[in-house]
Amino acid sequence: MIYKDGEAWRQSASKRVVLFGMSGLGKTYLASMLRDAGEWFHYSVDYRIGTRYMGEYIADNFKREAMKVPFLRELLLSDSVYIASNITFDNLAPLSTYLGKPGNPSRGGLPFDEYCLRQNQHRRAEIAALLDTPYFMHRARDIYGLANFVCDSGGSICEVVDPDNPEDPVLTALSHDLLLVWIKGSEAHTAELVRRFDRAPKPMYYQPEFLERAWIGYRVEKGANEDEVNPDDFIRWTYARALAHRQPRYEAMARRGVTVTAEEVAGVKSPADFTDLIARAIDRTIQNRET
């Protein structure tokens, strides 16, 4: 850890953290709260992915669909209209829509090969965006005079790193300059995330080996060919398994930093509360490692 104890964190003029964990447990809530208070720079990895690294893929997909409409086709060919995604920190729908879901095209599904291509694009983009973190940390200080920095990582960070490798390039780069903070959910949180996802399933990134096992396992269980798969049913079936797959990977990542619970995060209402939360987590981690 880059802070030797909780008091060193409290006294530091440059507080720098990477928040990670399952989507829906408070990463973006904390990052937005800190940013809005005016003394923290908020770096959103998902926003960086959707603009810098996958923005062209997303816009081209819009154009591909628009070209199917004769009226829009004429306007596009004459450069009379401009099509782009309006992705924001709070609305990442253009990115998730581009990732899509595999399965029956008549149900909005993608051929599995195309789906895997987009998954691989996301993997490369996420690694690049994570490695951009130190650049934005220095940019925040140089341009905006903000020494406090929060990296709001995506839920899939654990899928693009090797948490058991002490020389993993992404985790090494992050932990060199920032404190890794795992927001850990309980079984009740996991159950609620599954229920929420079941109501409104959305595309997400999966580790290639996990995705391949899930794709085969689902089709065997359902007795379905690739073009018969219900896309929404597949990602619902896969989601809870993905959370279970990610949990030990998050836990391994947390050995490089500290852990806070989603319940603790829910009690944070100000930057001062956040400072107290992380100070307690640092001291708790040090104590646990000494015993």
PDB file of C-alpha atoms in Angstrom:
ATOM      1  CA  MET A   1       0.000   0.000   0.000  1.00  0.00           C
ATOM      2  CA  ILE A   2       1.214   3.513  -0.746  1.00  0.00           C
ATOM      3  CA  TYR A   3       0.006   4.807   2.669  1.00  0.00           C
ATOM      4  CA  LYS A   4       1.795   3.303   5.674  1.00  0.00           C
ATOM      5  CA  ASP A   5      -1.215   3.693   7.983  1.00  0.00           C
ATOM      6  CA  GLY A   6      -4.547   5.436   8.361  1.00  0.00           C
ATOM      7  CA  GLU A   7      -3.000   8.607   9.750  1.00  0.00           C
ATOM      8  CA  ALA A   8      -0.619   8.885   6.795  1.00  0.00           C
ATOM      9  CA  TRP A   9      -3.673   8.676   4.521  1.00  0.00           C
ATOM     10  CA  ARG A  10      -5.489  11.360   6.538  1.00  0.00           C
ATOM     11  CA  GLN A  11      -2.514  13.711   6.422  1.00  0.00           C
ATOM     12  CA  SER A  12      -1.656  13.123   2.773  1.00  0.00           C
ATOM     13  CA  ALA A  13      -2.133  16.080   0.457  1.00  0.00           C
ATOM     14  CA  SER A  14      -2.562  13.638  -2.421  1.00  0.00           C
ATOM     15  CA  LYS A  15      -5.163  10.951  -1.781  1.00  0.00           C
ATOM     16  CA  ARG A  16      -5.329   8.503  -4.708  1.00  0.00           C
ATOM     17  CA  VAL A  17      -7.576   5.450  -4.940  1.00  0.00           C
ATOM     18  CA  VAL A  18      -8.857   2.853  -7.404  1.00  0.00           C
ATOM     19  CA  LEU A  19     -12.367   1.669  -6.551  1.00  0.00           C
ATOM     20  CA  PHE A  20     -13.248  -1.824  -7.775  1.00  0.00           C
ATOM     21  CA  GLY A  21     -15.935  -4.436  -7.224  1.00  0.00           C
ATOM     22  CA  MET A  22     -19.243  -5.572  -8.646  1.00  0.00           C
ATOM     23  CA  SER A  23     -21.275  -2.987 -10.525  1.00  0.00           C
ATOM     24  CA  GLY A  24     -24.051  -1.556  -8.388  1.00  0.00           C
ATOM     25  CA  LEU A  25     -22.282  -1.442  -5.007  1.00  0.00           C
ATOM     26  CA  GLY A  26     -21.314   2.225  -4.940  1.00  0.00           C
ATOM     27  CA  LYS A  27     -18.165   2.861  -6.985  1.00  0.00           C
ATOM     28  CA  THR A  28     -19.672   5.550  -9.193  1.00  0.00           C
ATOM     29  CA  TYR A  29     -21.698   6.952  -6.276  1.00  0.00           C
ATOM     30  CA  LEU A  30     -18.505   7.547  -4.296  1.00  0.00           C
ATOM     31  CA  ALA A  31     -16.560   8.883  -7.272  1.00  0.00           C
ATOM     32  CA  SER A  32     -19.342  11.295  -8.252  1.00  0.00           C
ATOM     33  CA  MET A  33     -19.772  12.502  -4.674  1.00  0.00           C
ATOM     34  CA  LEU A  34     -16.049  13.207  -4.363  1.00  0.00           C
ATOM     35  CA  ARG A  35     -15.935  14.962  -7.745  1.00  0.00           C
ATOM     36  CA  ASP A  36     -18.958  17.120  -6.987  1.00  0.00           C
ATOM     37  CA  ALA A  37     -17.363  18.323  -3.755  1.00  0.00           C
ATOM     38  CA  GLY A  38     -14.707  20.020  -5.898  1.00  0.00           C
ATOM     39  CA  GLU A  39     -11.393  18.681  -4.604  1.00  0.00           C
ATOM     40  CA  TRP A  40     -11.216  15.318  -6.356  1.00  0.00           C
ATOM     41  CA  PHE A  41     -10.665  14.321  -9.978  1.00  0.00           C
ATOM     42  CA  HIS A  42     -12.964  11.513 -11.138  1.00  0.00           C
ATOM     43  CA  TYR A  43     -11.504   9.207 -13.787  1.00  0.00           C
ATOM     44  CA  SER A  44     -14.134   6.831 -15.188  1.00  0.00           C
ATOM     45  CA  VAL A  45     -12.584   3.812 -16.885  1.00  0.00           C
ATOM     46  CA  ASP A  46     -15.847   2.891 -18.624  1.00  0.00           C
ATOM     47  CA  TYR A  47     -16.225   6.427 -19.997  1.00  0.00           C
ATOM     48  CA  ARG A  48     -12.655   6.326 -21.300  1.00  0.00           C
ATOM     49  CA  ILE A  49     -13.347   2.959 -22.947  1.00  0.00           C
ATOM     50  CA  GLY A  50     -16.497   4.222 -24.617  1.00  0.00           C
ATOM     51  CA  THR A  51     -14.949   7.447 -25.914  1.00  0.00           C
ATOM     52  CA  ARG A  52     -11.236   7.068 -26.555  1.00  0.00           C
ATOM     53  CA  TYR A  53     -10.973   3.373 -27.360  1.00  0.00           C
ATOM     54  CA  MET A  54     -14.362   2.156 -28.599  1.00  0.00           C
ATOM     55  CA  GLY A  55     -16.059   5.349 -29.706  1.00  0.00           C
ATOM     56  CA  GLU A  56     -15.395   4.667 -33.376  1.00  0.00           C
ATOM     57  CA  TYR A  57     -16.711   1.097 -33.142  1.00  0.00           C
ATOM     58  CA  ILE A  58     -19.871   2.395 -31.456  1.00  0.00           C
ATOM     59  CA  ALA A  59     -20.457   5.176 -33.994  1.00  0.00           C
ATOM     60  CA  ASP A  60     -19.818   2.845 -36.929  1.00  0.00           C
ATOM     61  CA  ASN A  61     -22.395   0.439 -35.543  1.00  0.00           C
ATOM     62  CA  PHE A  62     -24.946   3.273 -35.437  1.00  0.00           C
ATOM     63  CA  LYS A  63     -24.084   4.152 -39.019  1.00  0.00           C
ATOM     64  CA  ARG A  64     -24.361   0.521 -40.108  1.00  0.00           C
ATOM     65  CA  GLU A  65     -27.907   0.412 -38.760  1.00  0.00           C
ATOM     66  CA  ALA A  66     -28.755   3.813 -40.230  1.00  0.00           C
ATOM     67  CA  MET A  67     -27.604   2.692 -43.675  1.00  0.00           C
ATOM     68  CA  LYS A  68     -30.406   0.134 -43.661  1.00  0.00           C
ATOM     69  CA  VAL A  69     -32.928   3.002 -43.725  1.00  0.00           C
ATOM     70  CA  PRO A  70     -33.126   4.547 -47.244  1.00  0.00           C
ATOM     71  CA  PHE A  71     -33.852   8.058 -45.961  1.00  0.00           C
ATOM     72  CA  LEU A  72     -30.877   8.040 -43.563  1.00  0.00           C
ATOM     73  CA  ARG A  73     -28.653   6.266 -46.088  1.00  0.00           C
ATOM     74  CA  GLU A  74     -28.954   9.177 -48.521  1.00  0.00           C
ATOM     75  CA  LEU A  75     -28.187  11.705 -45.806  1.00  0.00           C
ATOM     76  CA  LEU A  76     -25.161   9.746 -44.595  1.00  0.00           C
ATOM     77  CA  LEU A  77     -23.742   9.298 -48.083  1.00  0.00           C
ATOM     78  CA  SER A  78     -24.013  13.041 -48.711  1.00  0.00           C
ATOM     79  CA  ASP A  79     -22.523  13.912 -45.298  1.00  0.00           C
ATOM     80  CA  SER A  80     -25.761  15.696 -44.432  1.00  0.00           C
ATOM     81  CA  VAL A  81     -26.091  14.195 -40.959  1.00  0.00           C
ATOM     82  CA  TYR A  82     -23.633  13.438 -38.190  1.00  0.00           C
ATOM     83  CA  ILE A  83     -24.018  10.330 -36.048  1.00  0.00           C
ATOM     84  CA  ALA A  84     -22.186   9.885 -32.760  1.00  0.00           C
ATOM     85  CA  SER A  85     -22.844   8.406 -29.335  1.00  0.00           C
ATOM     86  CA  ASN A  86     -23.778  10.668 -26.439  1.00  0.00           C
ATOM     87  CA  ILE A  87     -22.012   8.614 -23.799  1.00  0.00           C
ATOM     88  CA  THR A  88     -21.620  10.182 -20.336  1.00  0.00           C
ATOM     89  CA  PHE A  89     -20.392   9.141 -16.889  1.00  0.00           C
ATOM     90  CA  ASP A  90     -24.016   8.401 -15.960  1.00  0.00           C
ATOM     91  CA  ASN A  91     -25.146   6.891 -19.274  1.00  0.00           C
ATOM     92  CA  LEU A  92     -22.948   4.153 -20.668  1.00  0.00           C
ATOM     93  CA  ALA A  93     -25.738   2.620 -22.742  1.00  0.00           C
ATOM     94  CA  PRO A  94     -23.976   3.202 -26.097  1.00  0.00           C
ATOM     95  CA  LEU A  95     -21.087   1.004 -24.909  1.00  0.00           C
ATOM     96  CA  SER A  96     -23.214  -1.810 -23.503  1.00  0.00           C
ATOM     97  CA  THR A  97     -25.503  -1.727 -26.544  1.00  0.00           C
ATOM     98  CA  TYR A  98     -22.504  -2.147 -28.824  1.00  0.00           C
ATOM     99  CA  LEU A  99     -21.244  -5.143 -26.835  1.00  0.00           C
ATOM    100  CA  GLY A 100     -24.606  -6.763 -27.446  1.00  0.00           C
ATOM    101  CA  LYS A 101     -25.785 -10.259 -26.590  1.00  0.00           C
ATOM    102  CA  PRO A 102     -25.155 -13.539 -28.437  1.00  0.00           C
ATOM    103  CA  GLY A 103     -27.956 -15.579 -29.901  1.00  0.00           C
ATOM    104  CA  ASN A 104     -30.909 -15.552 -32.261  1.00  0.00           C
ATOM    105  CA  PRO A 105     -30.712 -12.498 -34.600  1.00  0.00           C
ATOM    106  CA  SER A 106     -34.518 -12.232 -34.714  1.00  0.00           C
ATOM    107  CA  ARG A 107     -34.412 -11.620 -30.947  1.00  0.00           C
ATOM    108  CA  GLY A 108     -31.686  -8.990 -31.244  1.00  0.00           C
ATOM    109  CA  GLY A 109     -28.796 -11.414 -30.801  1.00  0.00           C
ATOM    110  CA  LEU A 110     -25.374 -11.375 -32.433  1.00  0.00           C
ATOM    111  CA  PRO A 111     -23.593 -14.316 -34.066  1.00  0.00           C
ATOM    112  CA  PHE A 112     -21.256 -15.737 -31.434  1.00  0.00           C
ATOM    113  CA  ASP A 113     -18.125 -14.977 -33.486  1.00  0.00           C
ATOM    114  CA  GLU A 114     -19.143 -11.318 -33.823  1.00  0.00           C
ATOM    115  CA  TYR A 115     -19.990 -11.183 -30.131  1.00  0.00           C
ATOM    116  CA  CYS A 116     -16.536 -12.553 -29.239  1.00  0.00           C
ATOM    117  CA  LEU A 117     -14.905 -10.000 -31.558  1.00  0.00           C
ATOM    118  CA  ARG A 118     -16.599  -7.176 -29.659  1.00  0.00           C
ATOM    119  CA  GLN A 119     -15.677  -8.772 -26.334  1.00  0.00           C
ATOM    120  CA  ASN A 120     -12.026  -8.838 -27.408  1.00  0.00           C
ATOM    121  CA  GLN A 121     -12.239  -5.196 -28.484  1.00  0.00           C
ATOM    122  CA  HIS A 122     -13.525  -4.352 -25.016  1.00  0.00           C
ATOM    123  CA  ARG A 123     -10.755  -6.332 -23.337  1.00  0.00           C
ATOM    124  CA  ARG A 124      -8.047  -4.418 -25.192  1.00  0.00           C
ATOM    125  CA  ALA A 125      -9.826  -1.140 -24.538  1.00  0.00           C
ATOM    126  CA  GLU A 126     -10.234  -1.796 -20.823  1.00  0.00           C
ATOM    127  CA  ILE A 127      -6.571  -2.689 -20.368  1.00  0.00           C
ATOM    128  CA  ALA A 128      -5.531   0.451 -22.240  1.00  0.00           C
ATOM    129  CA  ALA A 129      -7.928   2.638 -20.249  1.00  0.00           C
ATOM    130  CA  LEU A 130      -6.660   1.224 -16.942  1.00  0.00           C
ATOM    131  CA  LEU A 131      -3.058   1.847 -17.977  1.00  0.00           C
ATOM    132  CA  ASP A 132      -4.061   5.450 -18.759  1.00  0.00           C
ATOM    133  CA  THR A 133      -4.832   6.021 -15.070  1.00  0.00           C
ATOM    134  CA  PRO A 134      -1.404   7.448 -14.091  1.00  0.00           C
ATOM    135  CA  TYR A 135      -1.550   9.804 -17.094  1.00  0.00           C
ATOM    136  CA  PHE A 136      -4.886  11.199 -15.943  1.00  0.00           C
ATOM    137  CA  MET A 137      -3.645  11.416 -12.371  1.00  0.00           C
ATOM    138  CA  HIS A 138      -0.803  13.695 -13.456  1.00  0.00           C
ATOM    139  CA  ARG A 139      -3.103  15.545 -15.878  1.00  0.00           C
ATOM    140  CA  ALA A 140      -5.532  16.265 -13.044  1.00  0.00           C
ATOM    141  CA  ARG A 141      -2.804  17.916 -11.034  1.00  0.00           C
ATOM    142  CA  ASP A 142      -1.156  19.733 -13.959  1.00  0.00           C
ATOM    143  CA  ILE A 143      -4.292  21.195 -15.563  1.00  0.00           C
ATOM    144  CA  TYR A 144      -6.853  21.393 -12.779  1.00  0.00           C
ATOM    145  CA  GLY A 145      -4.644  21.578  -9.699  1.00  0.00           C
ATOM    146  CA  LEU A 146      -6.381  18.533  -8.193  1.00  0.00           C
ATOM    147  CA  ALA A 147      -4.097  16.254  -6.195  1.00  0.00           C
ATOM    148  CA  ASN A 148      -6.865  13.953  -4.942  1.00  0.00           C
ATOM    149  CA  PHE A 149      -7.775  11.328  -7.520  1.00  0.00           C
ATOM    150  CA  VAL A 150     -10.380   8.570  -7.735  1.00  0.00           C
ATOM    151  CA  CYS A 151     -10.324   5.932 -10.469  1.00  0.00           C
ATOM    152  CA  ASP A 152     -13.810   4.508 -10.952  1.00  0.00           C
ATOM    153  CA  SER A 153     -13.081   1.123 -12.526  1.00  0.00           C
ATOM    154  CA  GLY A 154     -15.548  -1.115 -14.328  1.00  0.00           C
ATOM    155  CA  GLY A 155     -16.925  -4.277 -12.770  1.00  0.00           C
ATOM    156  CA  SER A 156     -14.929  -6.332 -15.266  1.00  0.00           C
ATOM    157  CA  ILE A 157     -11.484  -5.143 -14.114  1.00  0.00           C
ATOM    158  CA  CYS A 158     -10.919  -8.532 -12.466  1.00  0.00           C
ATOM    159  CA  GLU A 159     -11.453 -10.224 -15.835  1.00  0.00           C
ATOM    160  CA  VAL A 160      -8.641  -8.386 -17.643  1.00  0.00           C
ATOM    161  CA  VAL A 161      -5.919  -8.828 -15.003  1.00  0.00           C
ATOM    162  CA  ASP A 162      -4.249 -11.843 -13.421  1.00  0.00           C
ATOM    163  CA  PRO A 163      -4.766 -11.138  -9.703  1.00  0.00           C
ATOM    164  CA  ASP A 164      -2.510 -14.013  -8.649  1.00  0.00           C
ATOM    165  CA  ASN A 165       0.432 -12.754 -10.699  1.00  0.00           C
ATOM    166  CA  PRO A 166       2.581 -10.368  -8.608  1.00  0.00           C
ATOM    167  CA  GLU A 167       3.936  -8.923 -11.847  1.00  0.00           C
ATOM    168  CA  ASP A 168       0.609  -8.342 -13.590  1.00  0.00           C
ATOM    169  CA  PRO A 169       1.314  -5.146 -15.583  1.00  0.00           C
ATOM    170  CA  VAL A 170      -2.048  -3.469 -14.950  1.00  0.00           C
ATOM    171  CA  LEU A 171      -2.201  -4.131 -11.214  1.00  0.00           C
ATOM    172  CA  THR A 172       1.469  -3.249 -10.820  1.00  0.00           C
ATOM    173  CA  ALA A 173       0.951   0.089 -12.551  1.00  0.00           C
ATOM    174  CA  LEU A 174      -2.137   0.909 -10.507  1.00  0.00           C
ATOM    175  CA  SER A 175      -0.777  -0.122  -7.105  1.00  0.00           C
ATOM    176  CA  HIS A 176       2.435   1.820  -7.691  1.00  0.00           C
ATOM    177  CA  ASP A 177       0.574   5.133  -7.605  1.00  0.00           C
ATOM    178  CA  LEU A 178      -2.830   4.465  -6.053  1.00  0.00           C
ATOM    179  CA  LEU A 179      -4.506   2.561  -3.237  1.00  0.00           C
ATOM    180  CA  LEU A 180      -6.694  -0.313  -4.448  1.00  0.00           C
ATOM    181  CA  VAL A 181     -10.063  -0.343  -2.642  1.00  0.00           C
ATOM    182  CA  TRP A 182     -12.402  -3.315  -2.987  1.00  0.00           C
ATOM    183  CA  ILE A 183     -16.067  -2.618  -2.289  1.00  0.00           C
ATOM    184  CA  LYS A 184     -17.207  -6.027  -1.075  1.00  0.00           C
ATOM    185  CA  GLY A 185     -20.848  -7.003  -1.265  1.00  0.00           C
ATOM    186  CA  SER A 186     -22.661  -9.499   0.946  1.00  0.00           C
ATOM    187  CA  GLU A 187     -24.716 -12.482  -0.213  1.00  0.00           C
ATOM    188  CA  ALA A 188     -27.788 -10.264   0.148  1.00  0.00           C
ATOM    189  CA  HIS A 189     -26.227  -7.672  -2.161  1.00  0.00           C
ATOM    190  CA  THR A 190     -25.413 -10.371  -4.701  1.00  0.00           C
ATOM    191  CA  ALA A 191     -28.983 -11.661  -4.602  1.00  0.00           C
ATOM    192  CA  GLU A 192     -30.324  -8.151  -5.124  1.00  0.00           C
ATOM    193  CA  LEU A 193     -27.956  -7.551  -8.055  1.00  0.00           C
ATOM    194  CA  VAL A 194     -29.172 -10.790  -9.633  1.00  0.00           C
ATOM    195  CA  ARG A 195     -32.812  -9.739  -9.151  1.00  0.00           C
ATOM    196  CA  ARG A 196     -32.073  -6.298 -10.616  1.00  0.00           C
ATOM    197  CA  PHE A 197     -30.292  -7.822 -13.584  1.00  0.00           C
ATOM    198  CA  ASP A 198     -33.130 -10.255 -14.170  1.00  0.00           C
ATOM    199  CA  ARG A 199     -35.543  -7.334 -14.475  1.00  0.00           C
ATOM    200  CA  ALA A 200     -33.325  -5.461 -16.938  1.00  0.00           C
ATOM    201  CA  PRO A 201     -30.536  -7.631 -18.378  1.00  0.00           C
ATOM    202  CA  LYS A 202     -27.721  -5.670 -20.002  1.00  0.00           C
ATOM    203  CA  PRO A 203     -24.592  -6.658 -21.914  1.00  0.00           C
ATOM    204  CA  MET A 204     -21.316  -6.992 -20.039  1.00  0.00           C
ATOM    205  CA  TYR A 205     -17.757  -8.201 -20.554  1.00  0.00           C
ATOM    206  CA  TYR A 206     -16.699 -11.751 -19.661  1.00  0.00           C
ATOM    207  CA  GLN A 207     -13.301 -13.425 -19.450  1.00  0.00           C
ATOM    208  CA  PRO A 208     -12.906 -15.468 -22.679  1.00  0.00           C
ATOM    209  CA  GLU A 209     -12.469 -18.838 -20.959  1.00  0.00           C
ATOM    210  CA  PHE A 210     -15.476 -18.232 -18.723  1.00  0.00           C
ATOM    211  CA  LEU A 211     -17.596 -17.085 -21.676  1.00  0.00           C
ATOM    212  CA  GLU A 212     -16.729 -20.162 -23.728  1.00  0.00           C
ATOM    213  CA  ARG A 213     -17.703 -22.485 -20.847  1.00  0.00           C
ATOM    214  CA  ALA A 214     -20.950 -20.568 -20.284  1.00  0.00           C
ATOM    215  CA  TRP A 215     -21.870 -20.602 -23.980  1.00  0.00           C
ATOM    216  CA  ILE A 216     -21.372 -24.352 -24.230  1.00  0.00           C
ATOM    217  CA  GLY A 217     -22.975 -25.086 -20.854  1.00  0.00           C
ATOM    218  CA  TYR A 218     -26.085 -23.043 -21.610  1.00  0.00           C
ATOM    219  CA  ARG A 219     -26.666 -24.655 -25.011  1.00  0.00           C
ATOM    220  CA  VAL A 220     -26.172 -28.150 -23.613  1.00  0.00           C
ATOM    221  CA  GLU A 221     -28.611 -27.465 -20.774  1.00  0.00           C
ATOM    222  CA  LYS A 222     -31.212 -25.886 -23.062  1.00  0.00           C
ATOM    223  CA  GLY A 223     -30.605 -28.160 -26.047  1.00  0.00           C
ATOM    224  CA  ALA A 224     -30.252 -25.117 -28.305  1.00  0.00           C
ATOM    225  CA  ASN A 225     -28.213 -24.461 -31.425  1.00  0.00           C
ATOM    226  CA  GLU A 226     -26.284 -21.174 -31.582  1.00  0.00           C
ATOM    227  CA  ASP A 227     -28.927 -19.428 -33.685  1.00  0.00           C
ATOM    228  CA  GLU A 228     -31.716 -20.647 -31.377  1.00  0.00           C
ATOM    229  CA  VAL A 229     -30.327 -19.075 -28.193  1.00  0.00           C
ATOM    230  CA  ASN A 230     -32.545 -16.444 -26.552  1.00  0.00           C
ATOM    231  CA  PRO A 231     -30.019 -13.611 -25.954  1.00  0.00           C
ATOM    232  CA  ASP A 232     -31.682 -12.236 -22.807  1.00  0.00           C
ATOM    233  CA  ASP A 233     -32.138 -15.694 -21.328  1.00  0.00           C
ATOM    234  CA  PHE A 234     -28.477 -16.504 -21.936  1.00  0.00           C
ATOM    235  CA  ILE A 235     -27.132 -13.419 -20.190  1.00  0.00           C
ATOM    236  CA  ARG A 236     -29.574 -13.906 -17.293  1.00  0.00           C
ATOM    237  CA  TRP A 237     -28.376 -17.511 -16.981  1.00  0.00           C
ATOM    238  CA  THR A 238     -24.771 -16.347 -17.110  1.00  0.00           C
ATOM    239  CA  TYR A 239     -24.941 -13.365 -14.753  1.00  0.00           C
ATOM    240  CA  ALA A 240     -25.077 -15.112 -11.368  1.00  0.00           C
ATOM    241  CA  ARG A 241     -22.349 -17.487 -12.518  1.00  0.00           C
ATOM    242  CA  ALA A 242     -20.251 -14.499 -13.560  1.00  0.00           C
ATOM    243  CA  LEU A 243     -20.596 -12.907 -10.119  1.00  0.00           C
ATOM    244  CA  ALA A 244     -19.462 -16.154  -8.458  1.00  0.00           C
ATOM    245  CA  HIS A 245     -16.564 -16.345 -10.919  1.00  0.00           C
ATOM    246  CA  ARG A 246     -15.481 -12.792 -10.136  1.00  0.00           C
ATOM    247  CA  GLN A 247     -15.630 -12.935  -6.342  1.00  0.00           C
ATOM    248  CA  PRO A 248     -12.324 -14.797  -5.721  1.00  0.00           C
ATOM    249  CA  ARG A 249     -10.623 -12.653  -8.349  1.00  0.00           C
ATOM    250  CA  TYR A 250     -11.699  -9.467  -6.553  1.00  0.00           C
ATOM    251  CA  GLU A 251     -10.538 -10.980  -3.273  1.00  0.00           C
ATOM    252  CA  ALA A 252      -7.113 -11.746  -4.723  1.00  0.00           C
ATOM    253  CA  MET A 253      -6.840  -8.183  -6.069  1.00  0.00           C
ATOM    254  CA  ALA A 254      -7.705  -6.833  -2.620  1.00  0.00           C
ATOM    255  CA  ARG A 255      -4.534  -8.369  -1.190  1.00  0.00           C
ATOM    256  CA  ARG A 256      -2.737  -5.459  -2.851  1.00  0.00           C
ATOM    257  CA  GLY A 257      -4.920  -2.891  -1.099  1.00  0.00           C
ATOM    258  CA  VAL A 258      -7.836  -2.625   1.307  1.00  0.00           C
ATOM    259  CA  THR A 259     -11.418  -3.845   1.586  1.00  0.00           C
ATOM    260  CA  VAL A 260     -14.536  -1.924   2.573  1.00  0.00           C
ATOM    261  CA  THR A 261     -18.069  -3.271   2.658  1.00  0.00           C
ATOM    262  CA  ALA A 262     -21.028  -2.039   0.663  1.00  0.00           C
ATOM    263  CA  GLU A 263     -22.748  -1.302   3.987  1.00  0.00           C
ATOM    264  CA  GLU A 264     -19.875   0.983   4.967  1.00  0.00           C
ATOM    265  CA  VAL A 265     -20.031   2.716   1.591  1.00  0.00           C
ATOM    266  CA  ALA A 266     -23.759   3.337   2.030  1.00  0.00           C
ATOM    267  CA  GLY A 267     -22.934   5.403   5.121  1.00  0.00           C
ATOM    268  CA  VAL A 268     -20.534   7.729   3.295  1.00  0.00           C
ATOM    269  CA  LYS A 269     -22.137  11.109   2.644  1.00  0.00           C
ATOM    270  CA  SER A 270     -19.139  13.443   2.288  1.00  0.00           C
ATOM    271  CA  PRO A 271     -15.432  13.490   1.404  1.00  0.00           C
ATOM    272  CA  ALA A 272     -14.670  13.610   5.138  1.00  0.00           C
ATOM    273  CA  ASP A 273     -16.674  10.398   5.613  1.00  0.00           C
ATOM    274  CA  PHE A 274     -14.738   8.818   2.756  1.00  0.00           C
ATOM    275  CA  THR A 275     -11.415   9.839   4.312  1.00  0.00           C
ATOM    276  CA  ASP A 276     -12.492   8.244   7.600  1.00  0.00           C
ATOM    277  CA  LEU A 277     -13.664   5.081   5.835  1.00  0.00           C
ATOM    278  CA  ILE A 278     -10.372   4.539   4.025  1.00  0.00           C
ATOM    279  CA  ALA A 279      -8.293   5.362   7.110  1.00  0.00           C
ATOM    280  CA  ARG A 280     -10.160   2.698   9.076  1.00  0.00           C
ATOM    281  CA  ALA A 281      -9.754   0.216   6.221  1.00  0.00           C
ATOM    282  CA  ILE A 282      -6.001   0.807   6.032  1.00  0.00           C
ATOM    283  CA  ASP A 283      -5.531   0.340   9.776  1.00  0.00           C
ATOM    284  CA  ARG A 284      -7.792  -2.723   9.747  1.00  0.00           C
ATOM    285  CA  THR A 285      -5.778  -4.258   6.910  1.00  0.00           C
ATOM    286  CA  ILE A 286      -2.465  -3.601   8.666  1.00  0.00           C
ATOM    287  CA  GLN A 287      -3.778  -5.143  11.883  1.00  0.00           C
ATOM    288  CA  ASN A 288      -5.077  -8.225  10.073  1.00  0.00           C
ATOM    289  CA  ARG A 289      -1.755  -8.730   8.320  1.00  0.00           C
ATOM    290  CA  GLU A 290       0.125  -8.523  11.602  1.00  0.00           C
ATOM    291  CA  THR A 291      -2.042 -11.103  13.352  1.00  0.00           C
TER     292      THR A 291
END
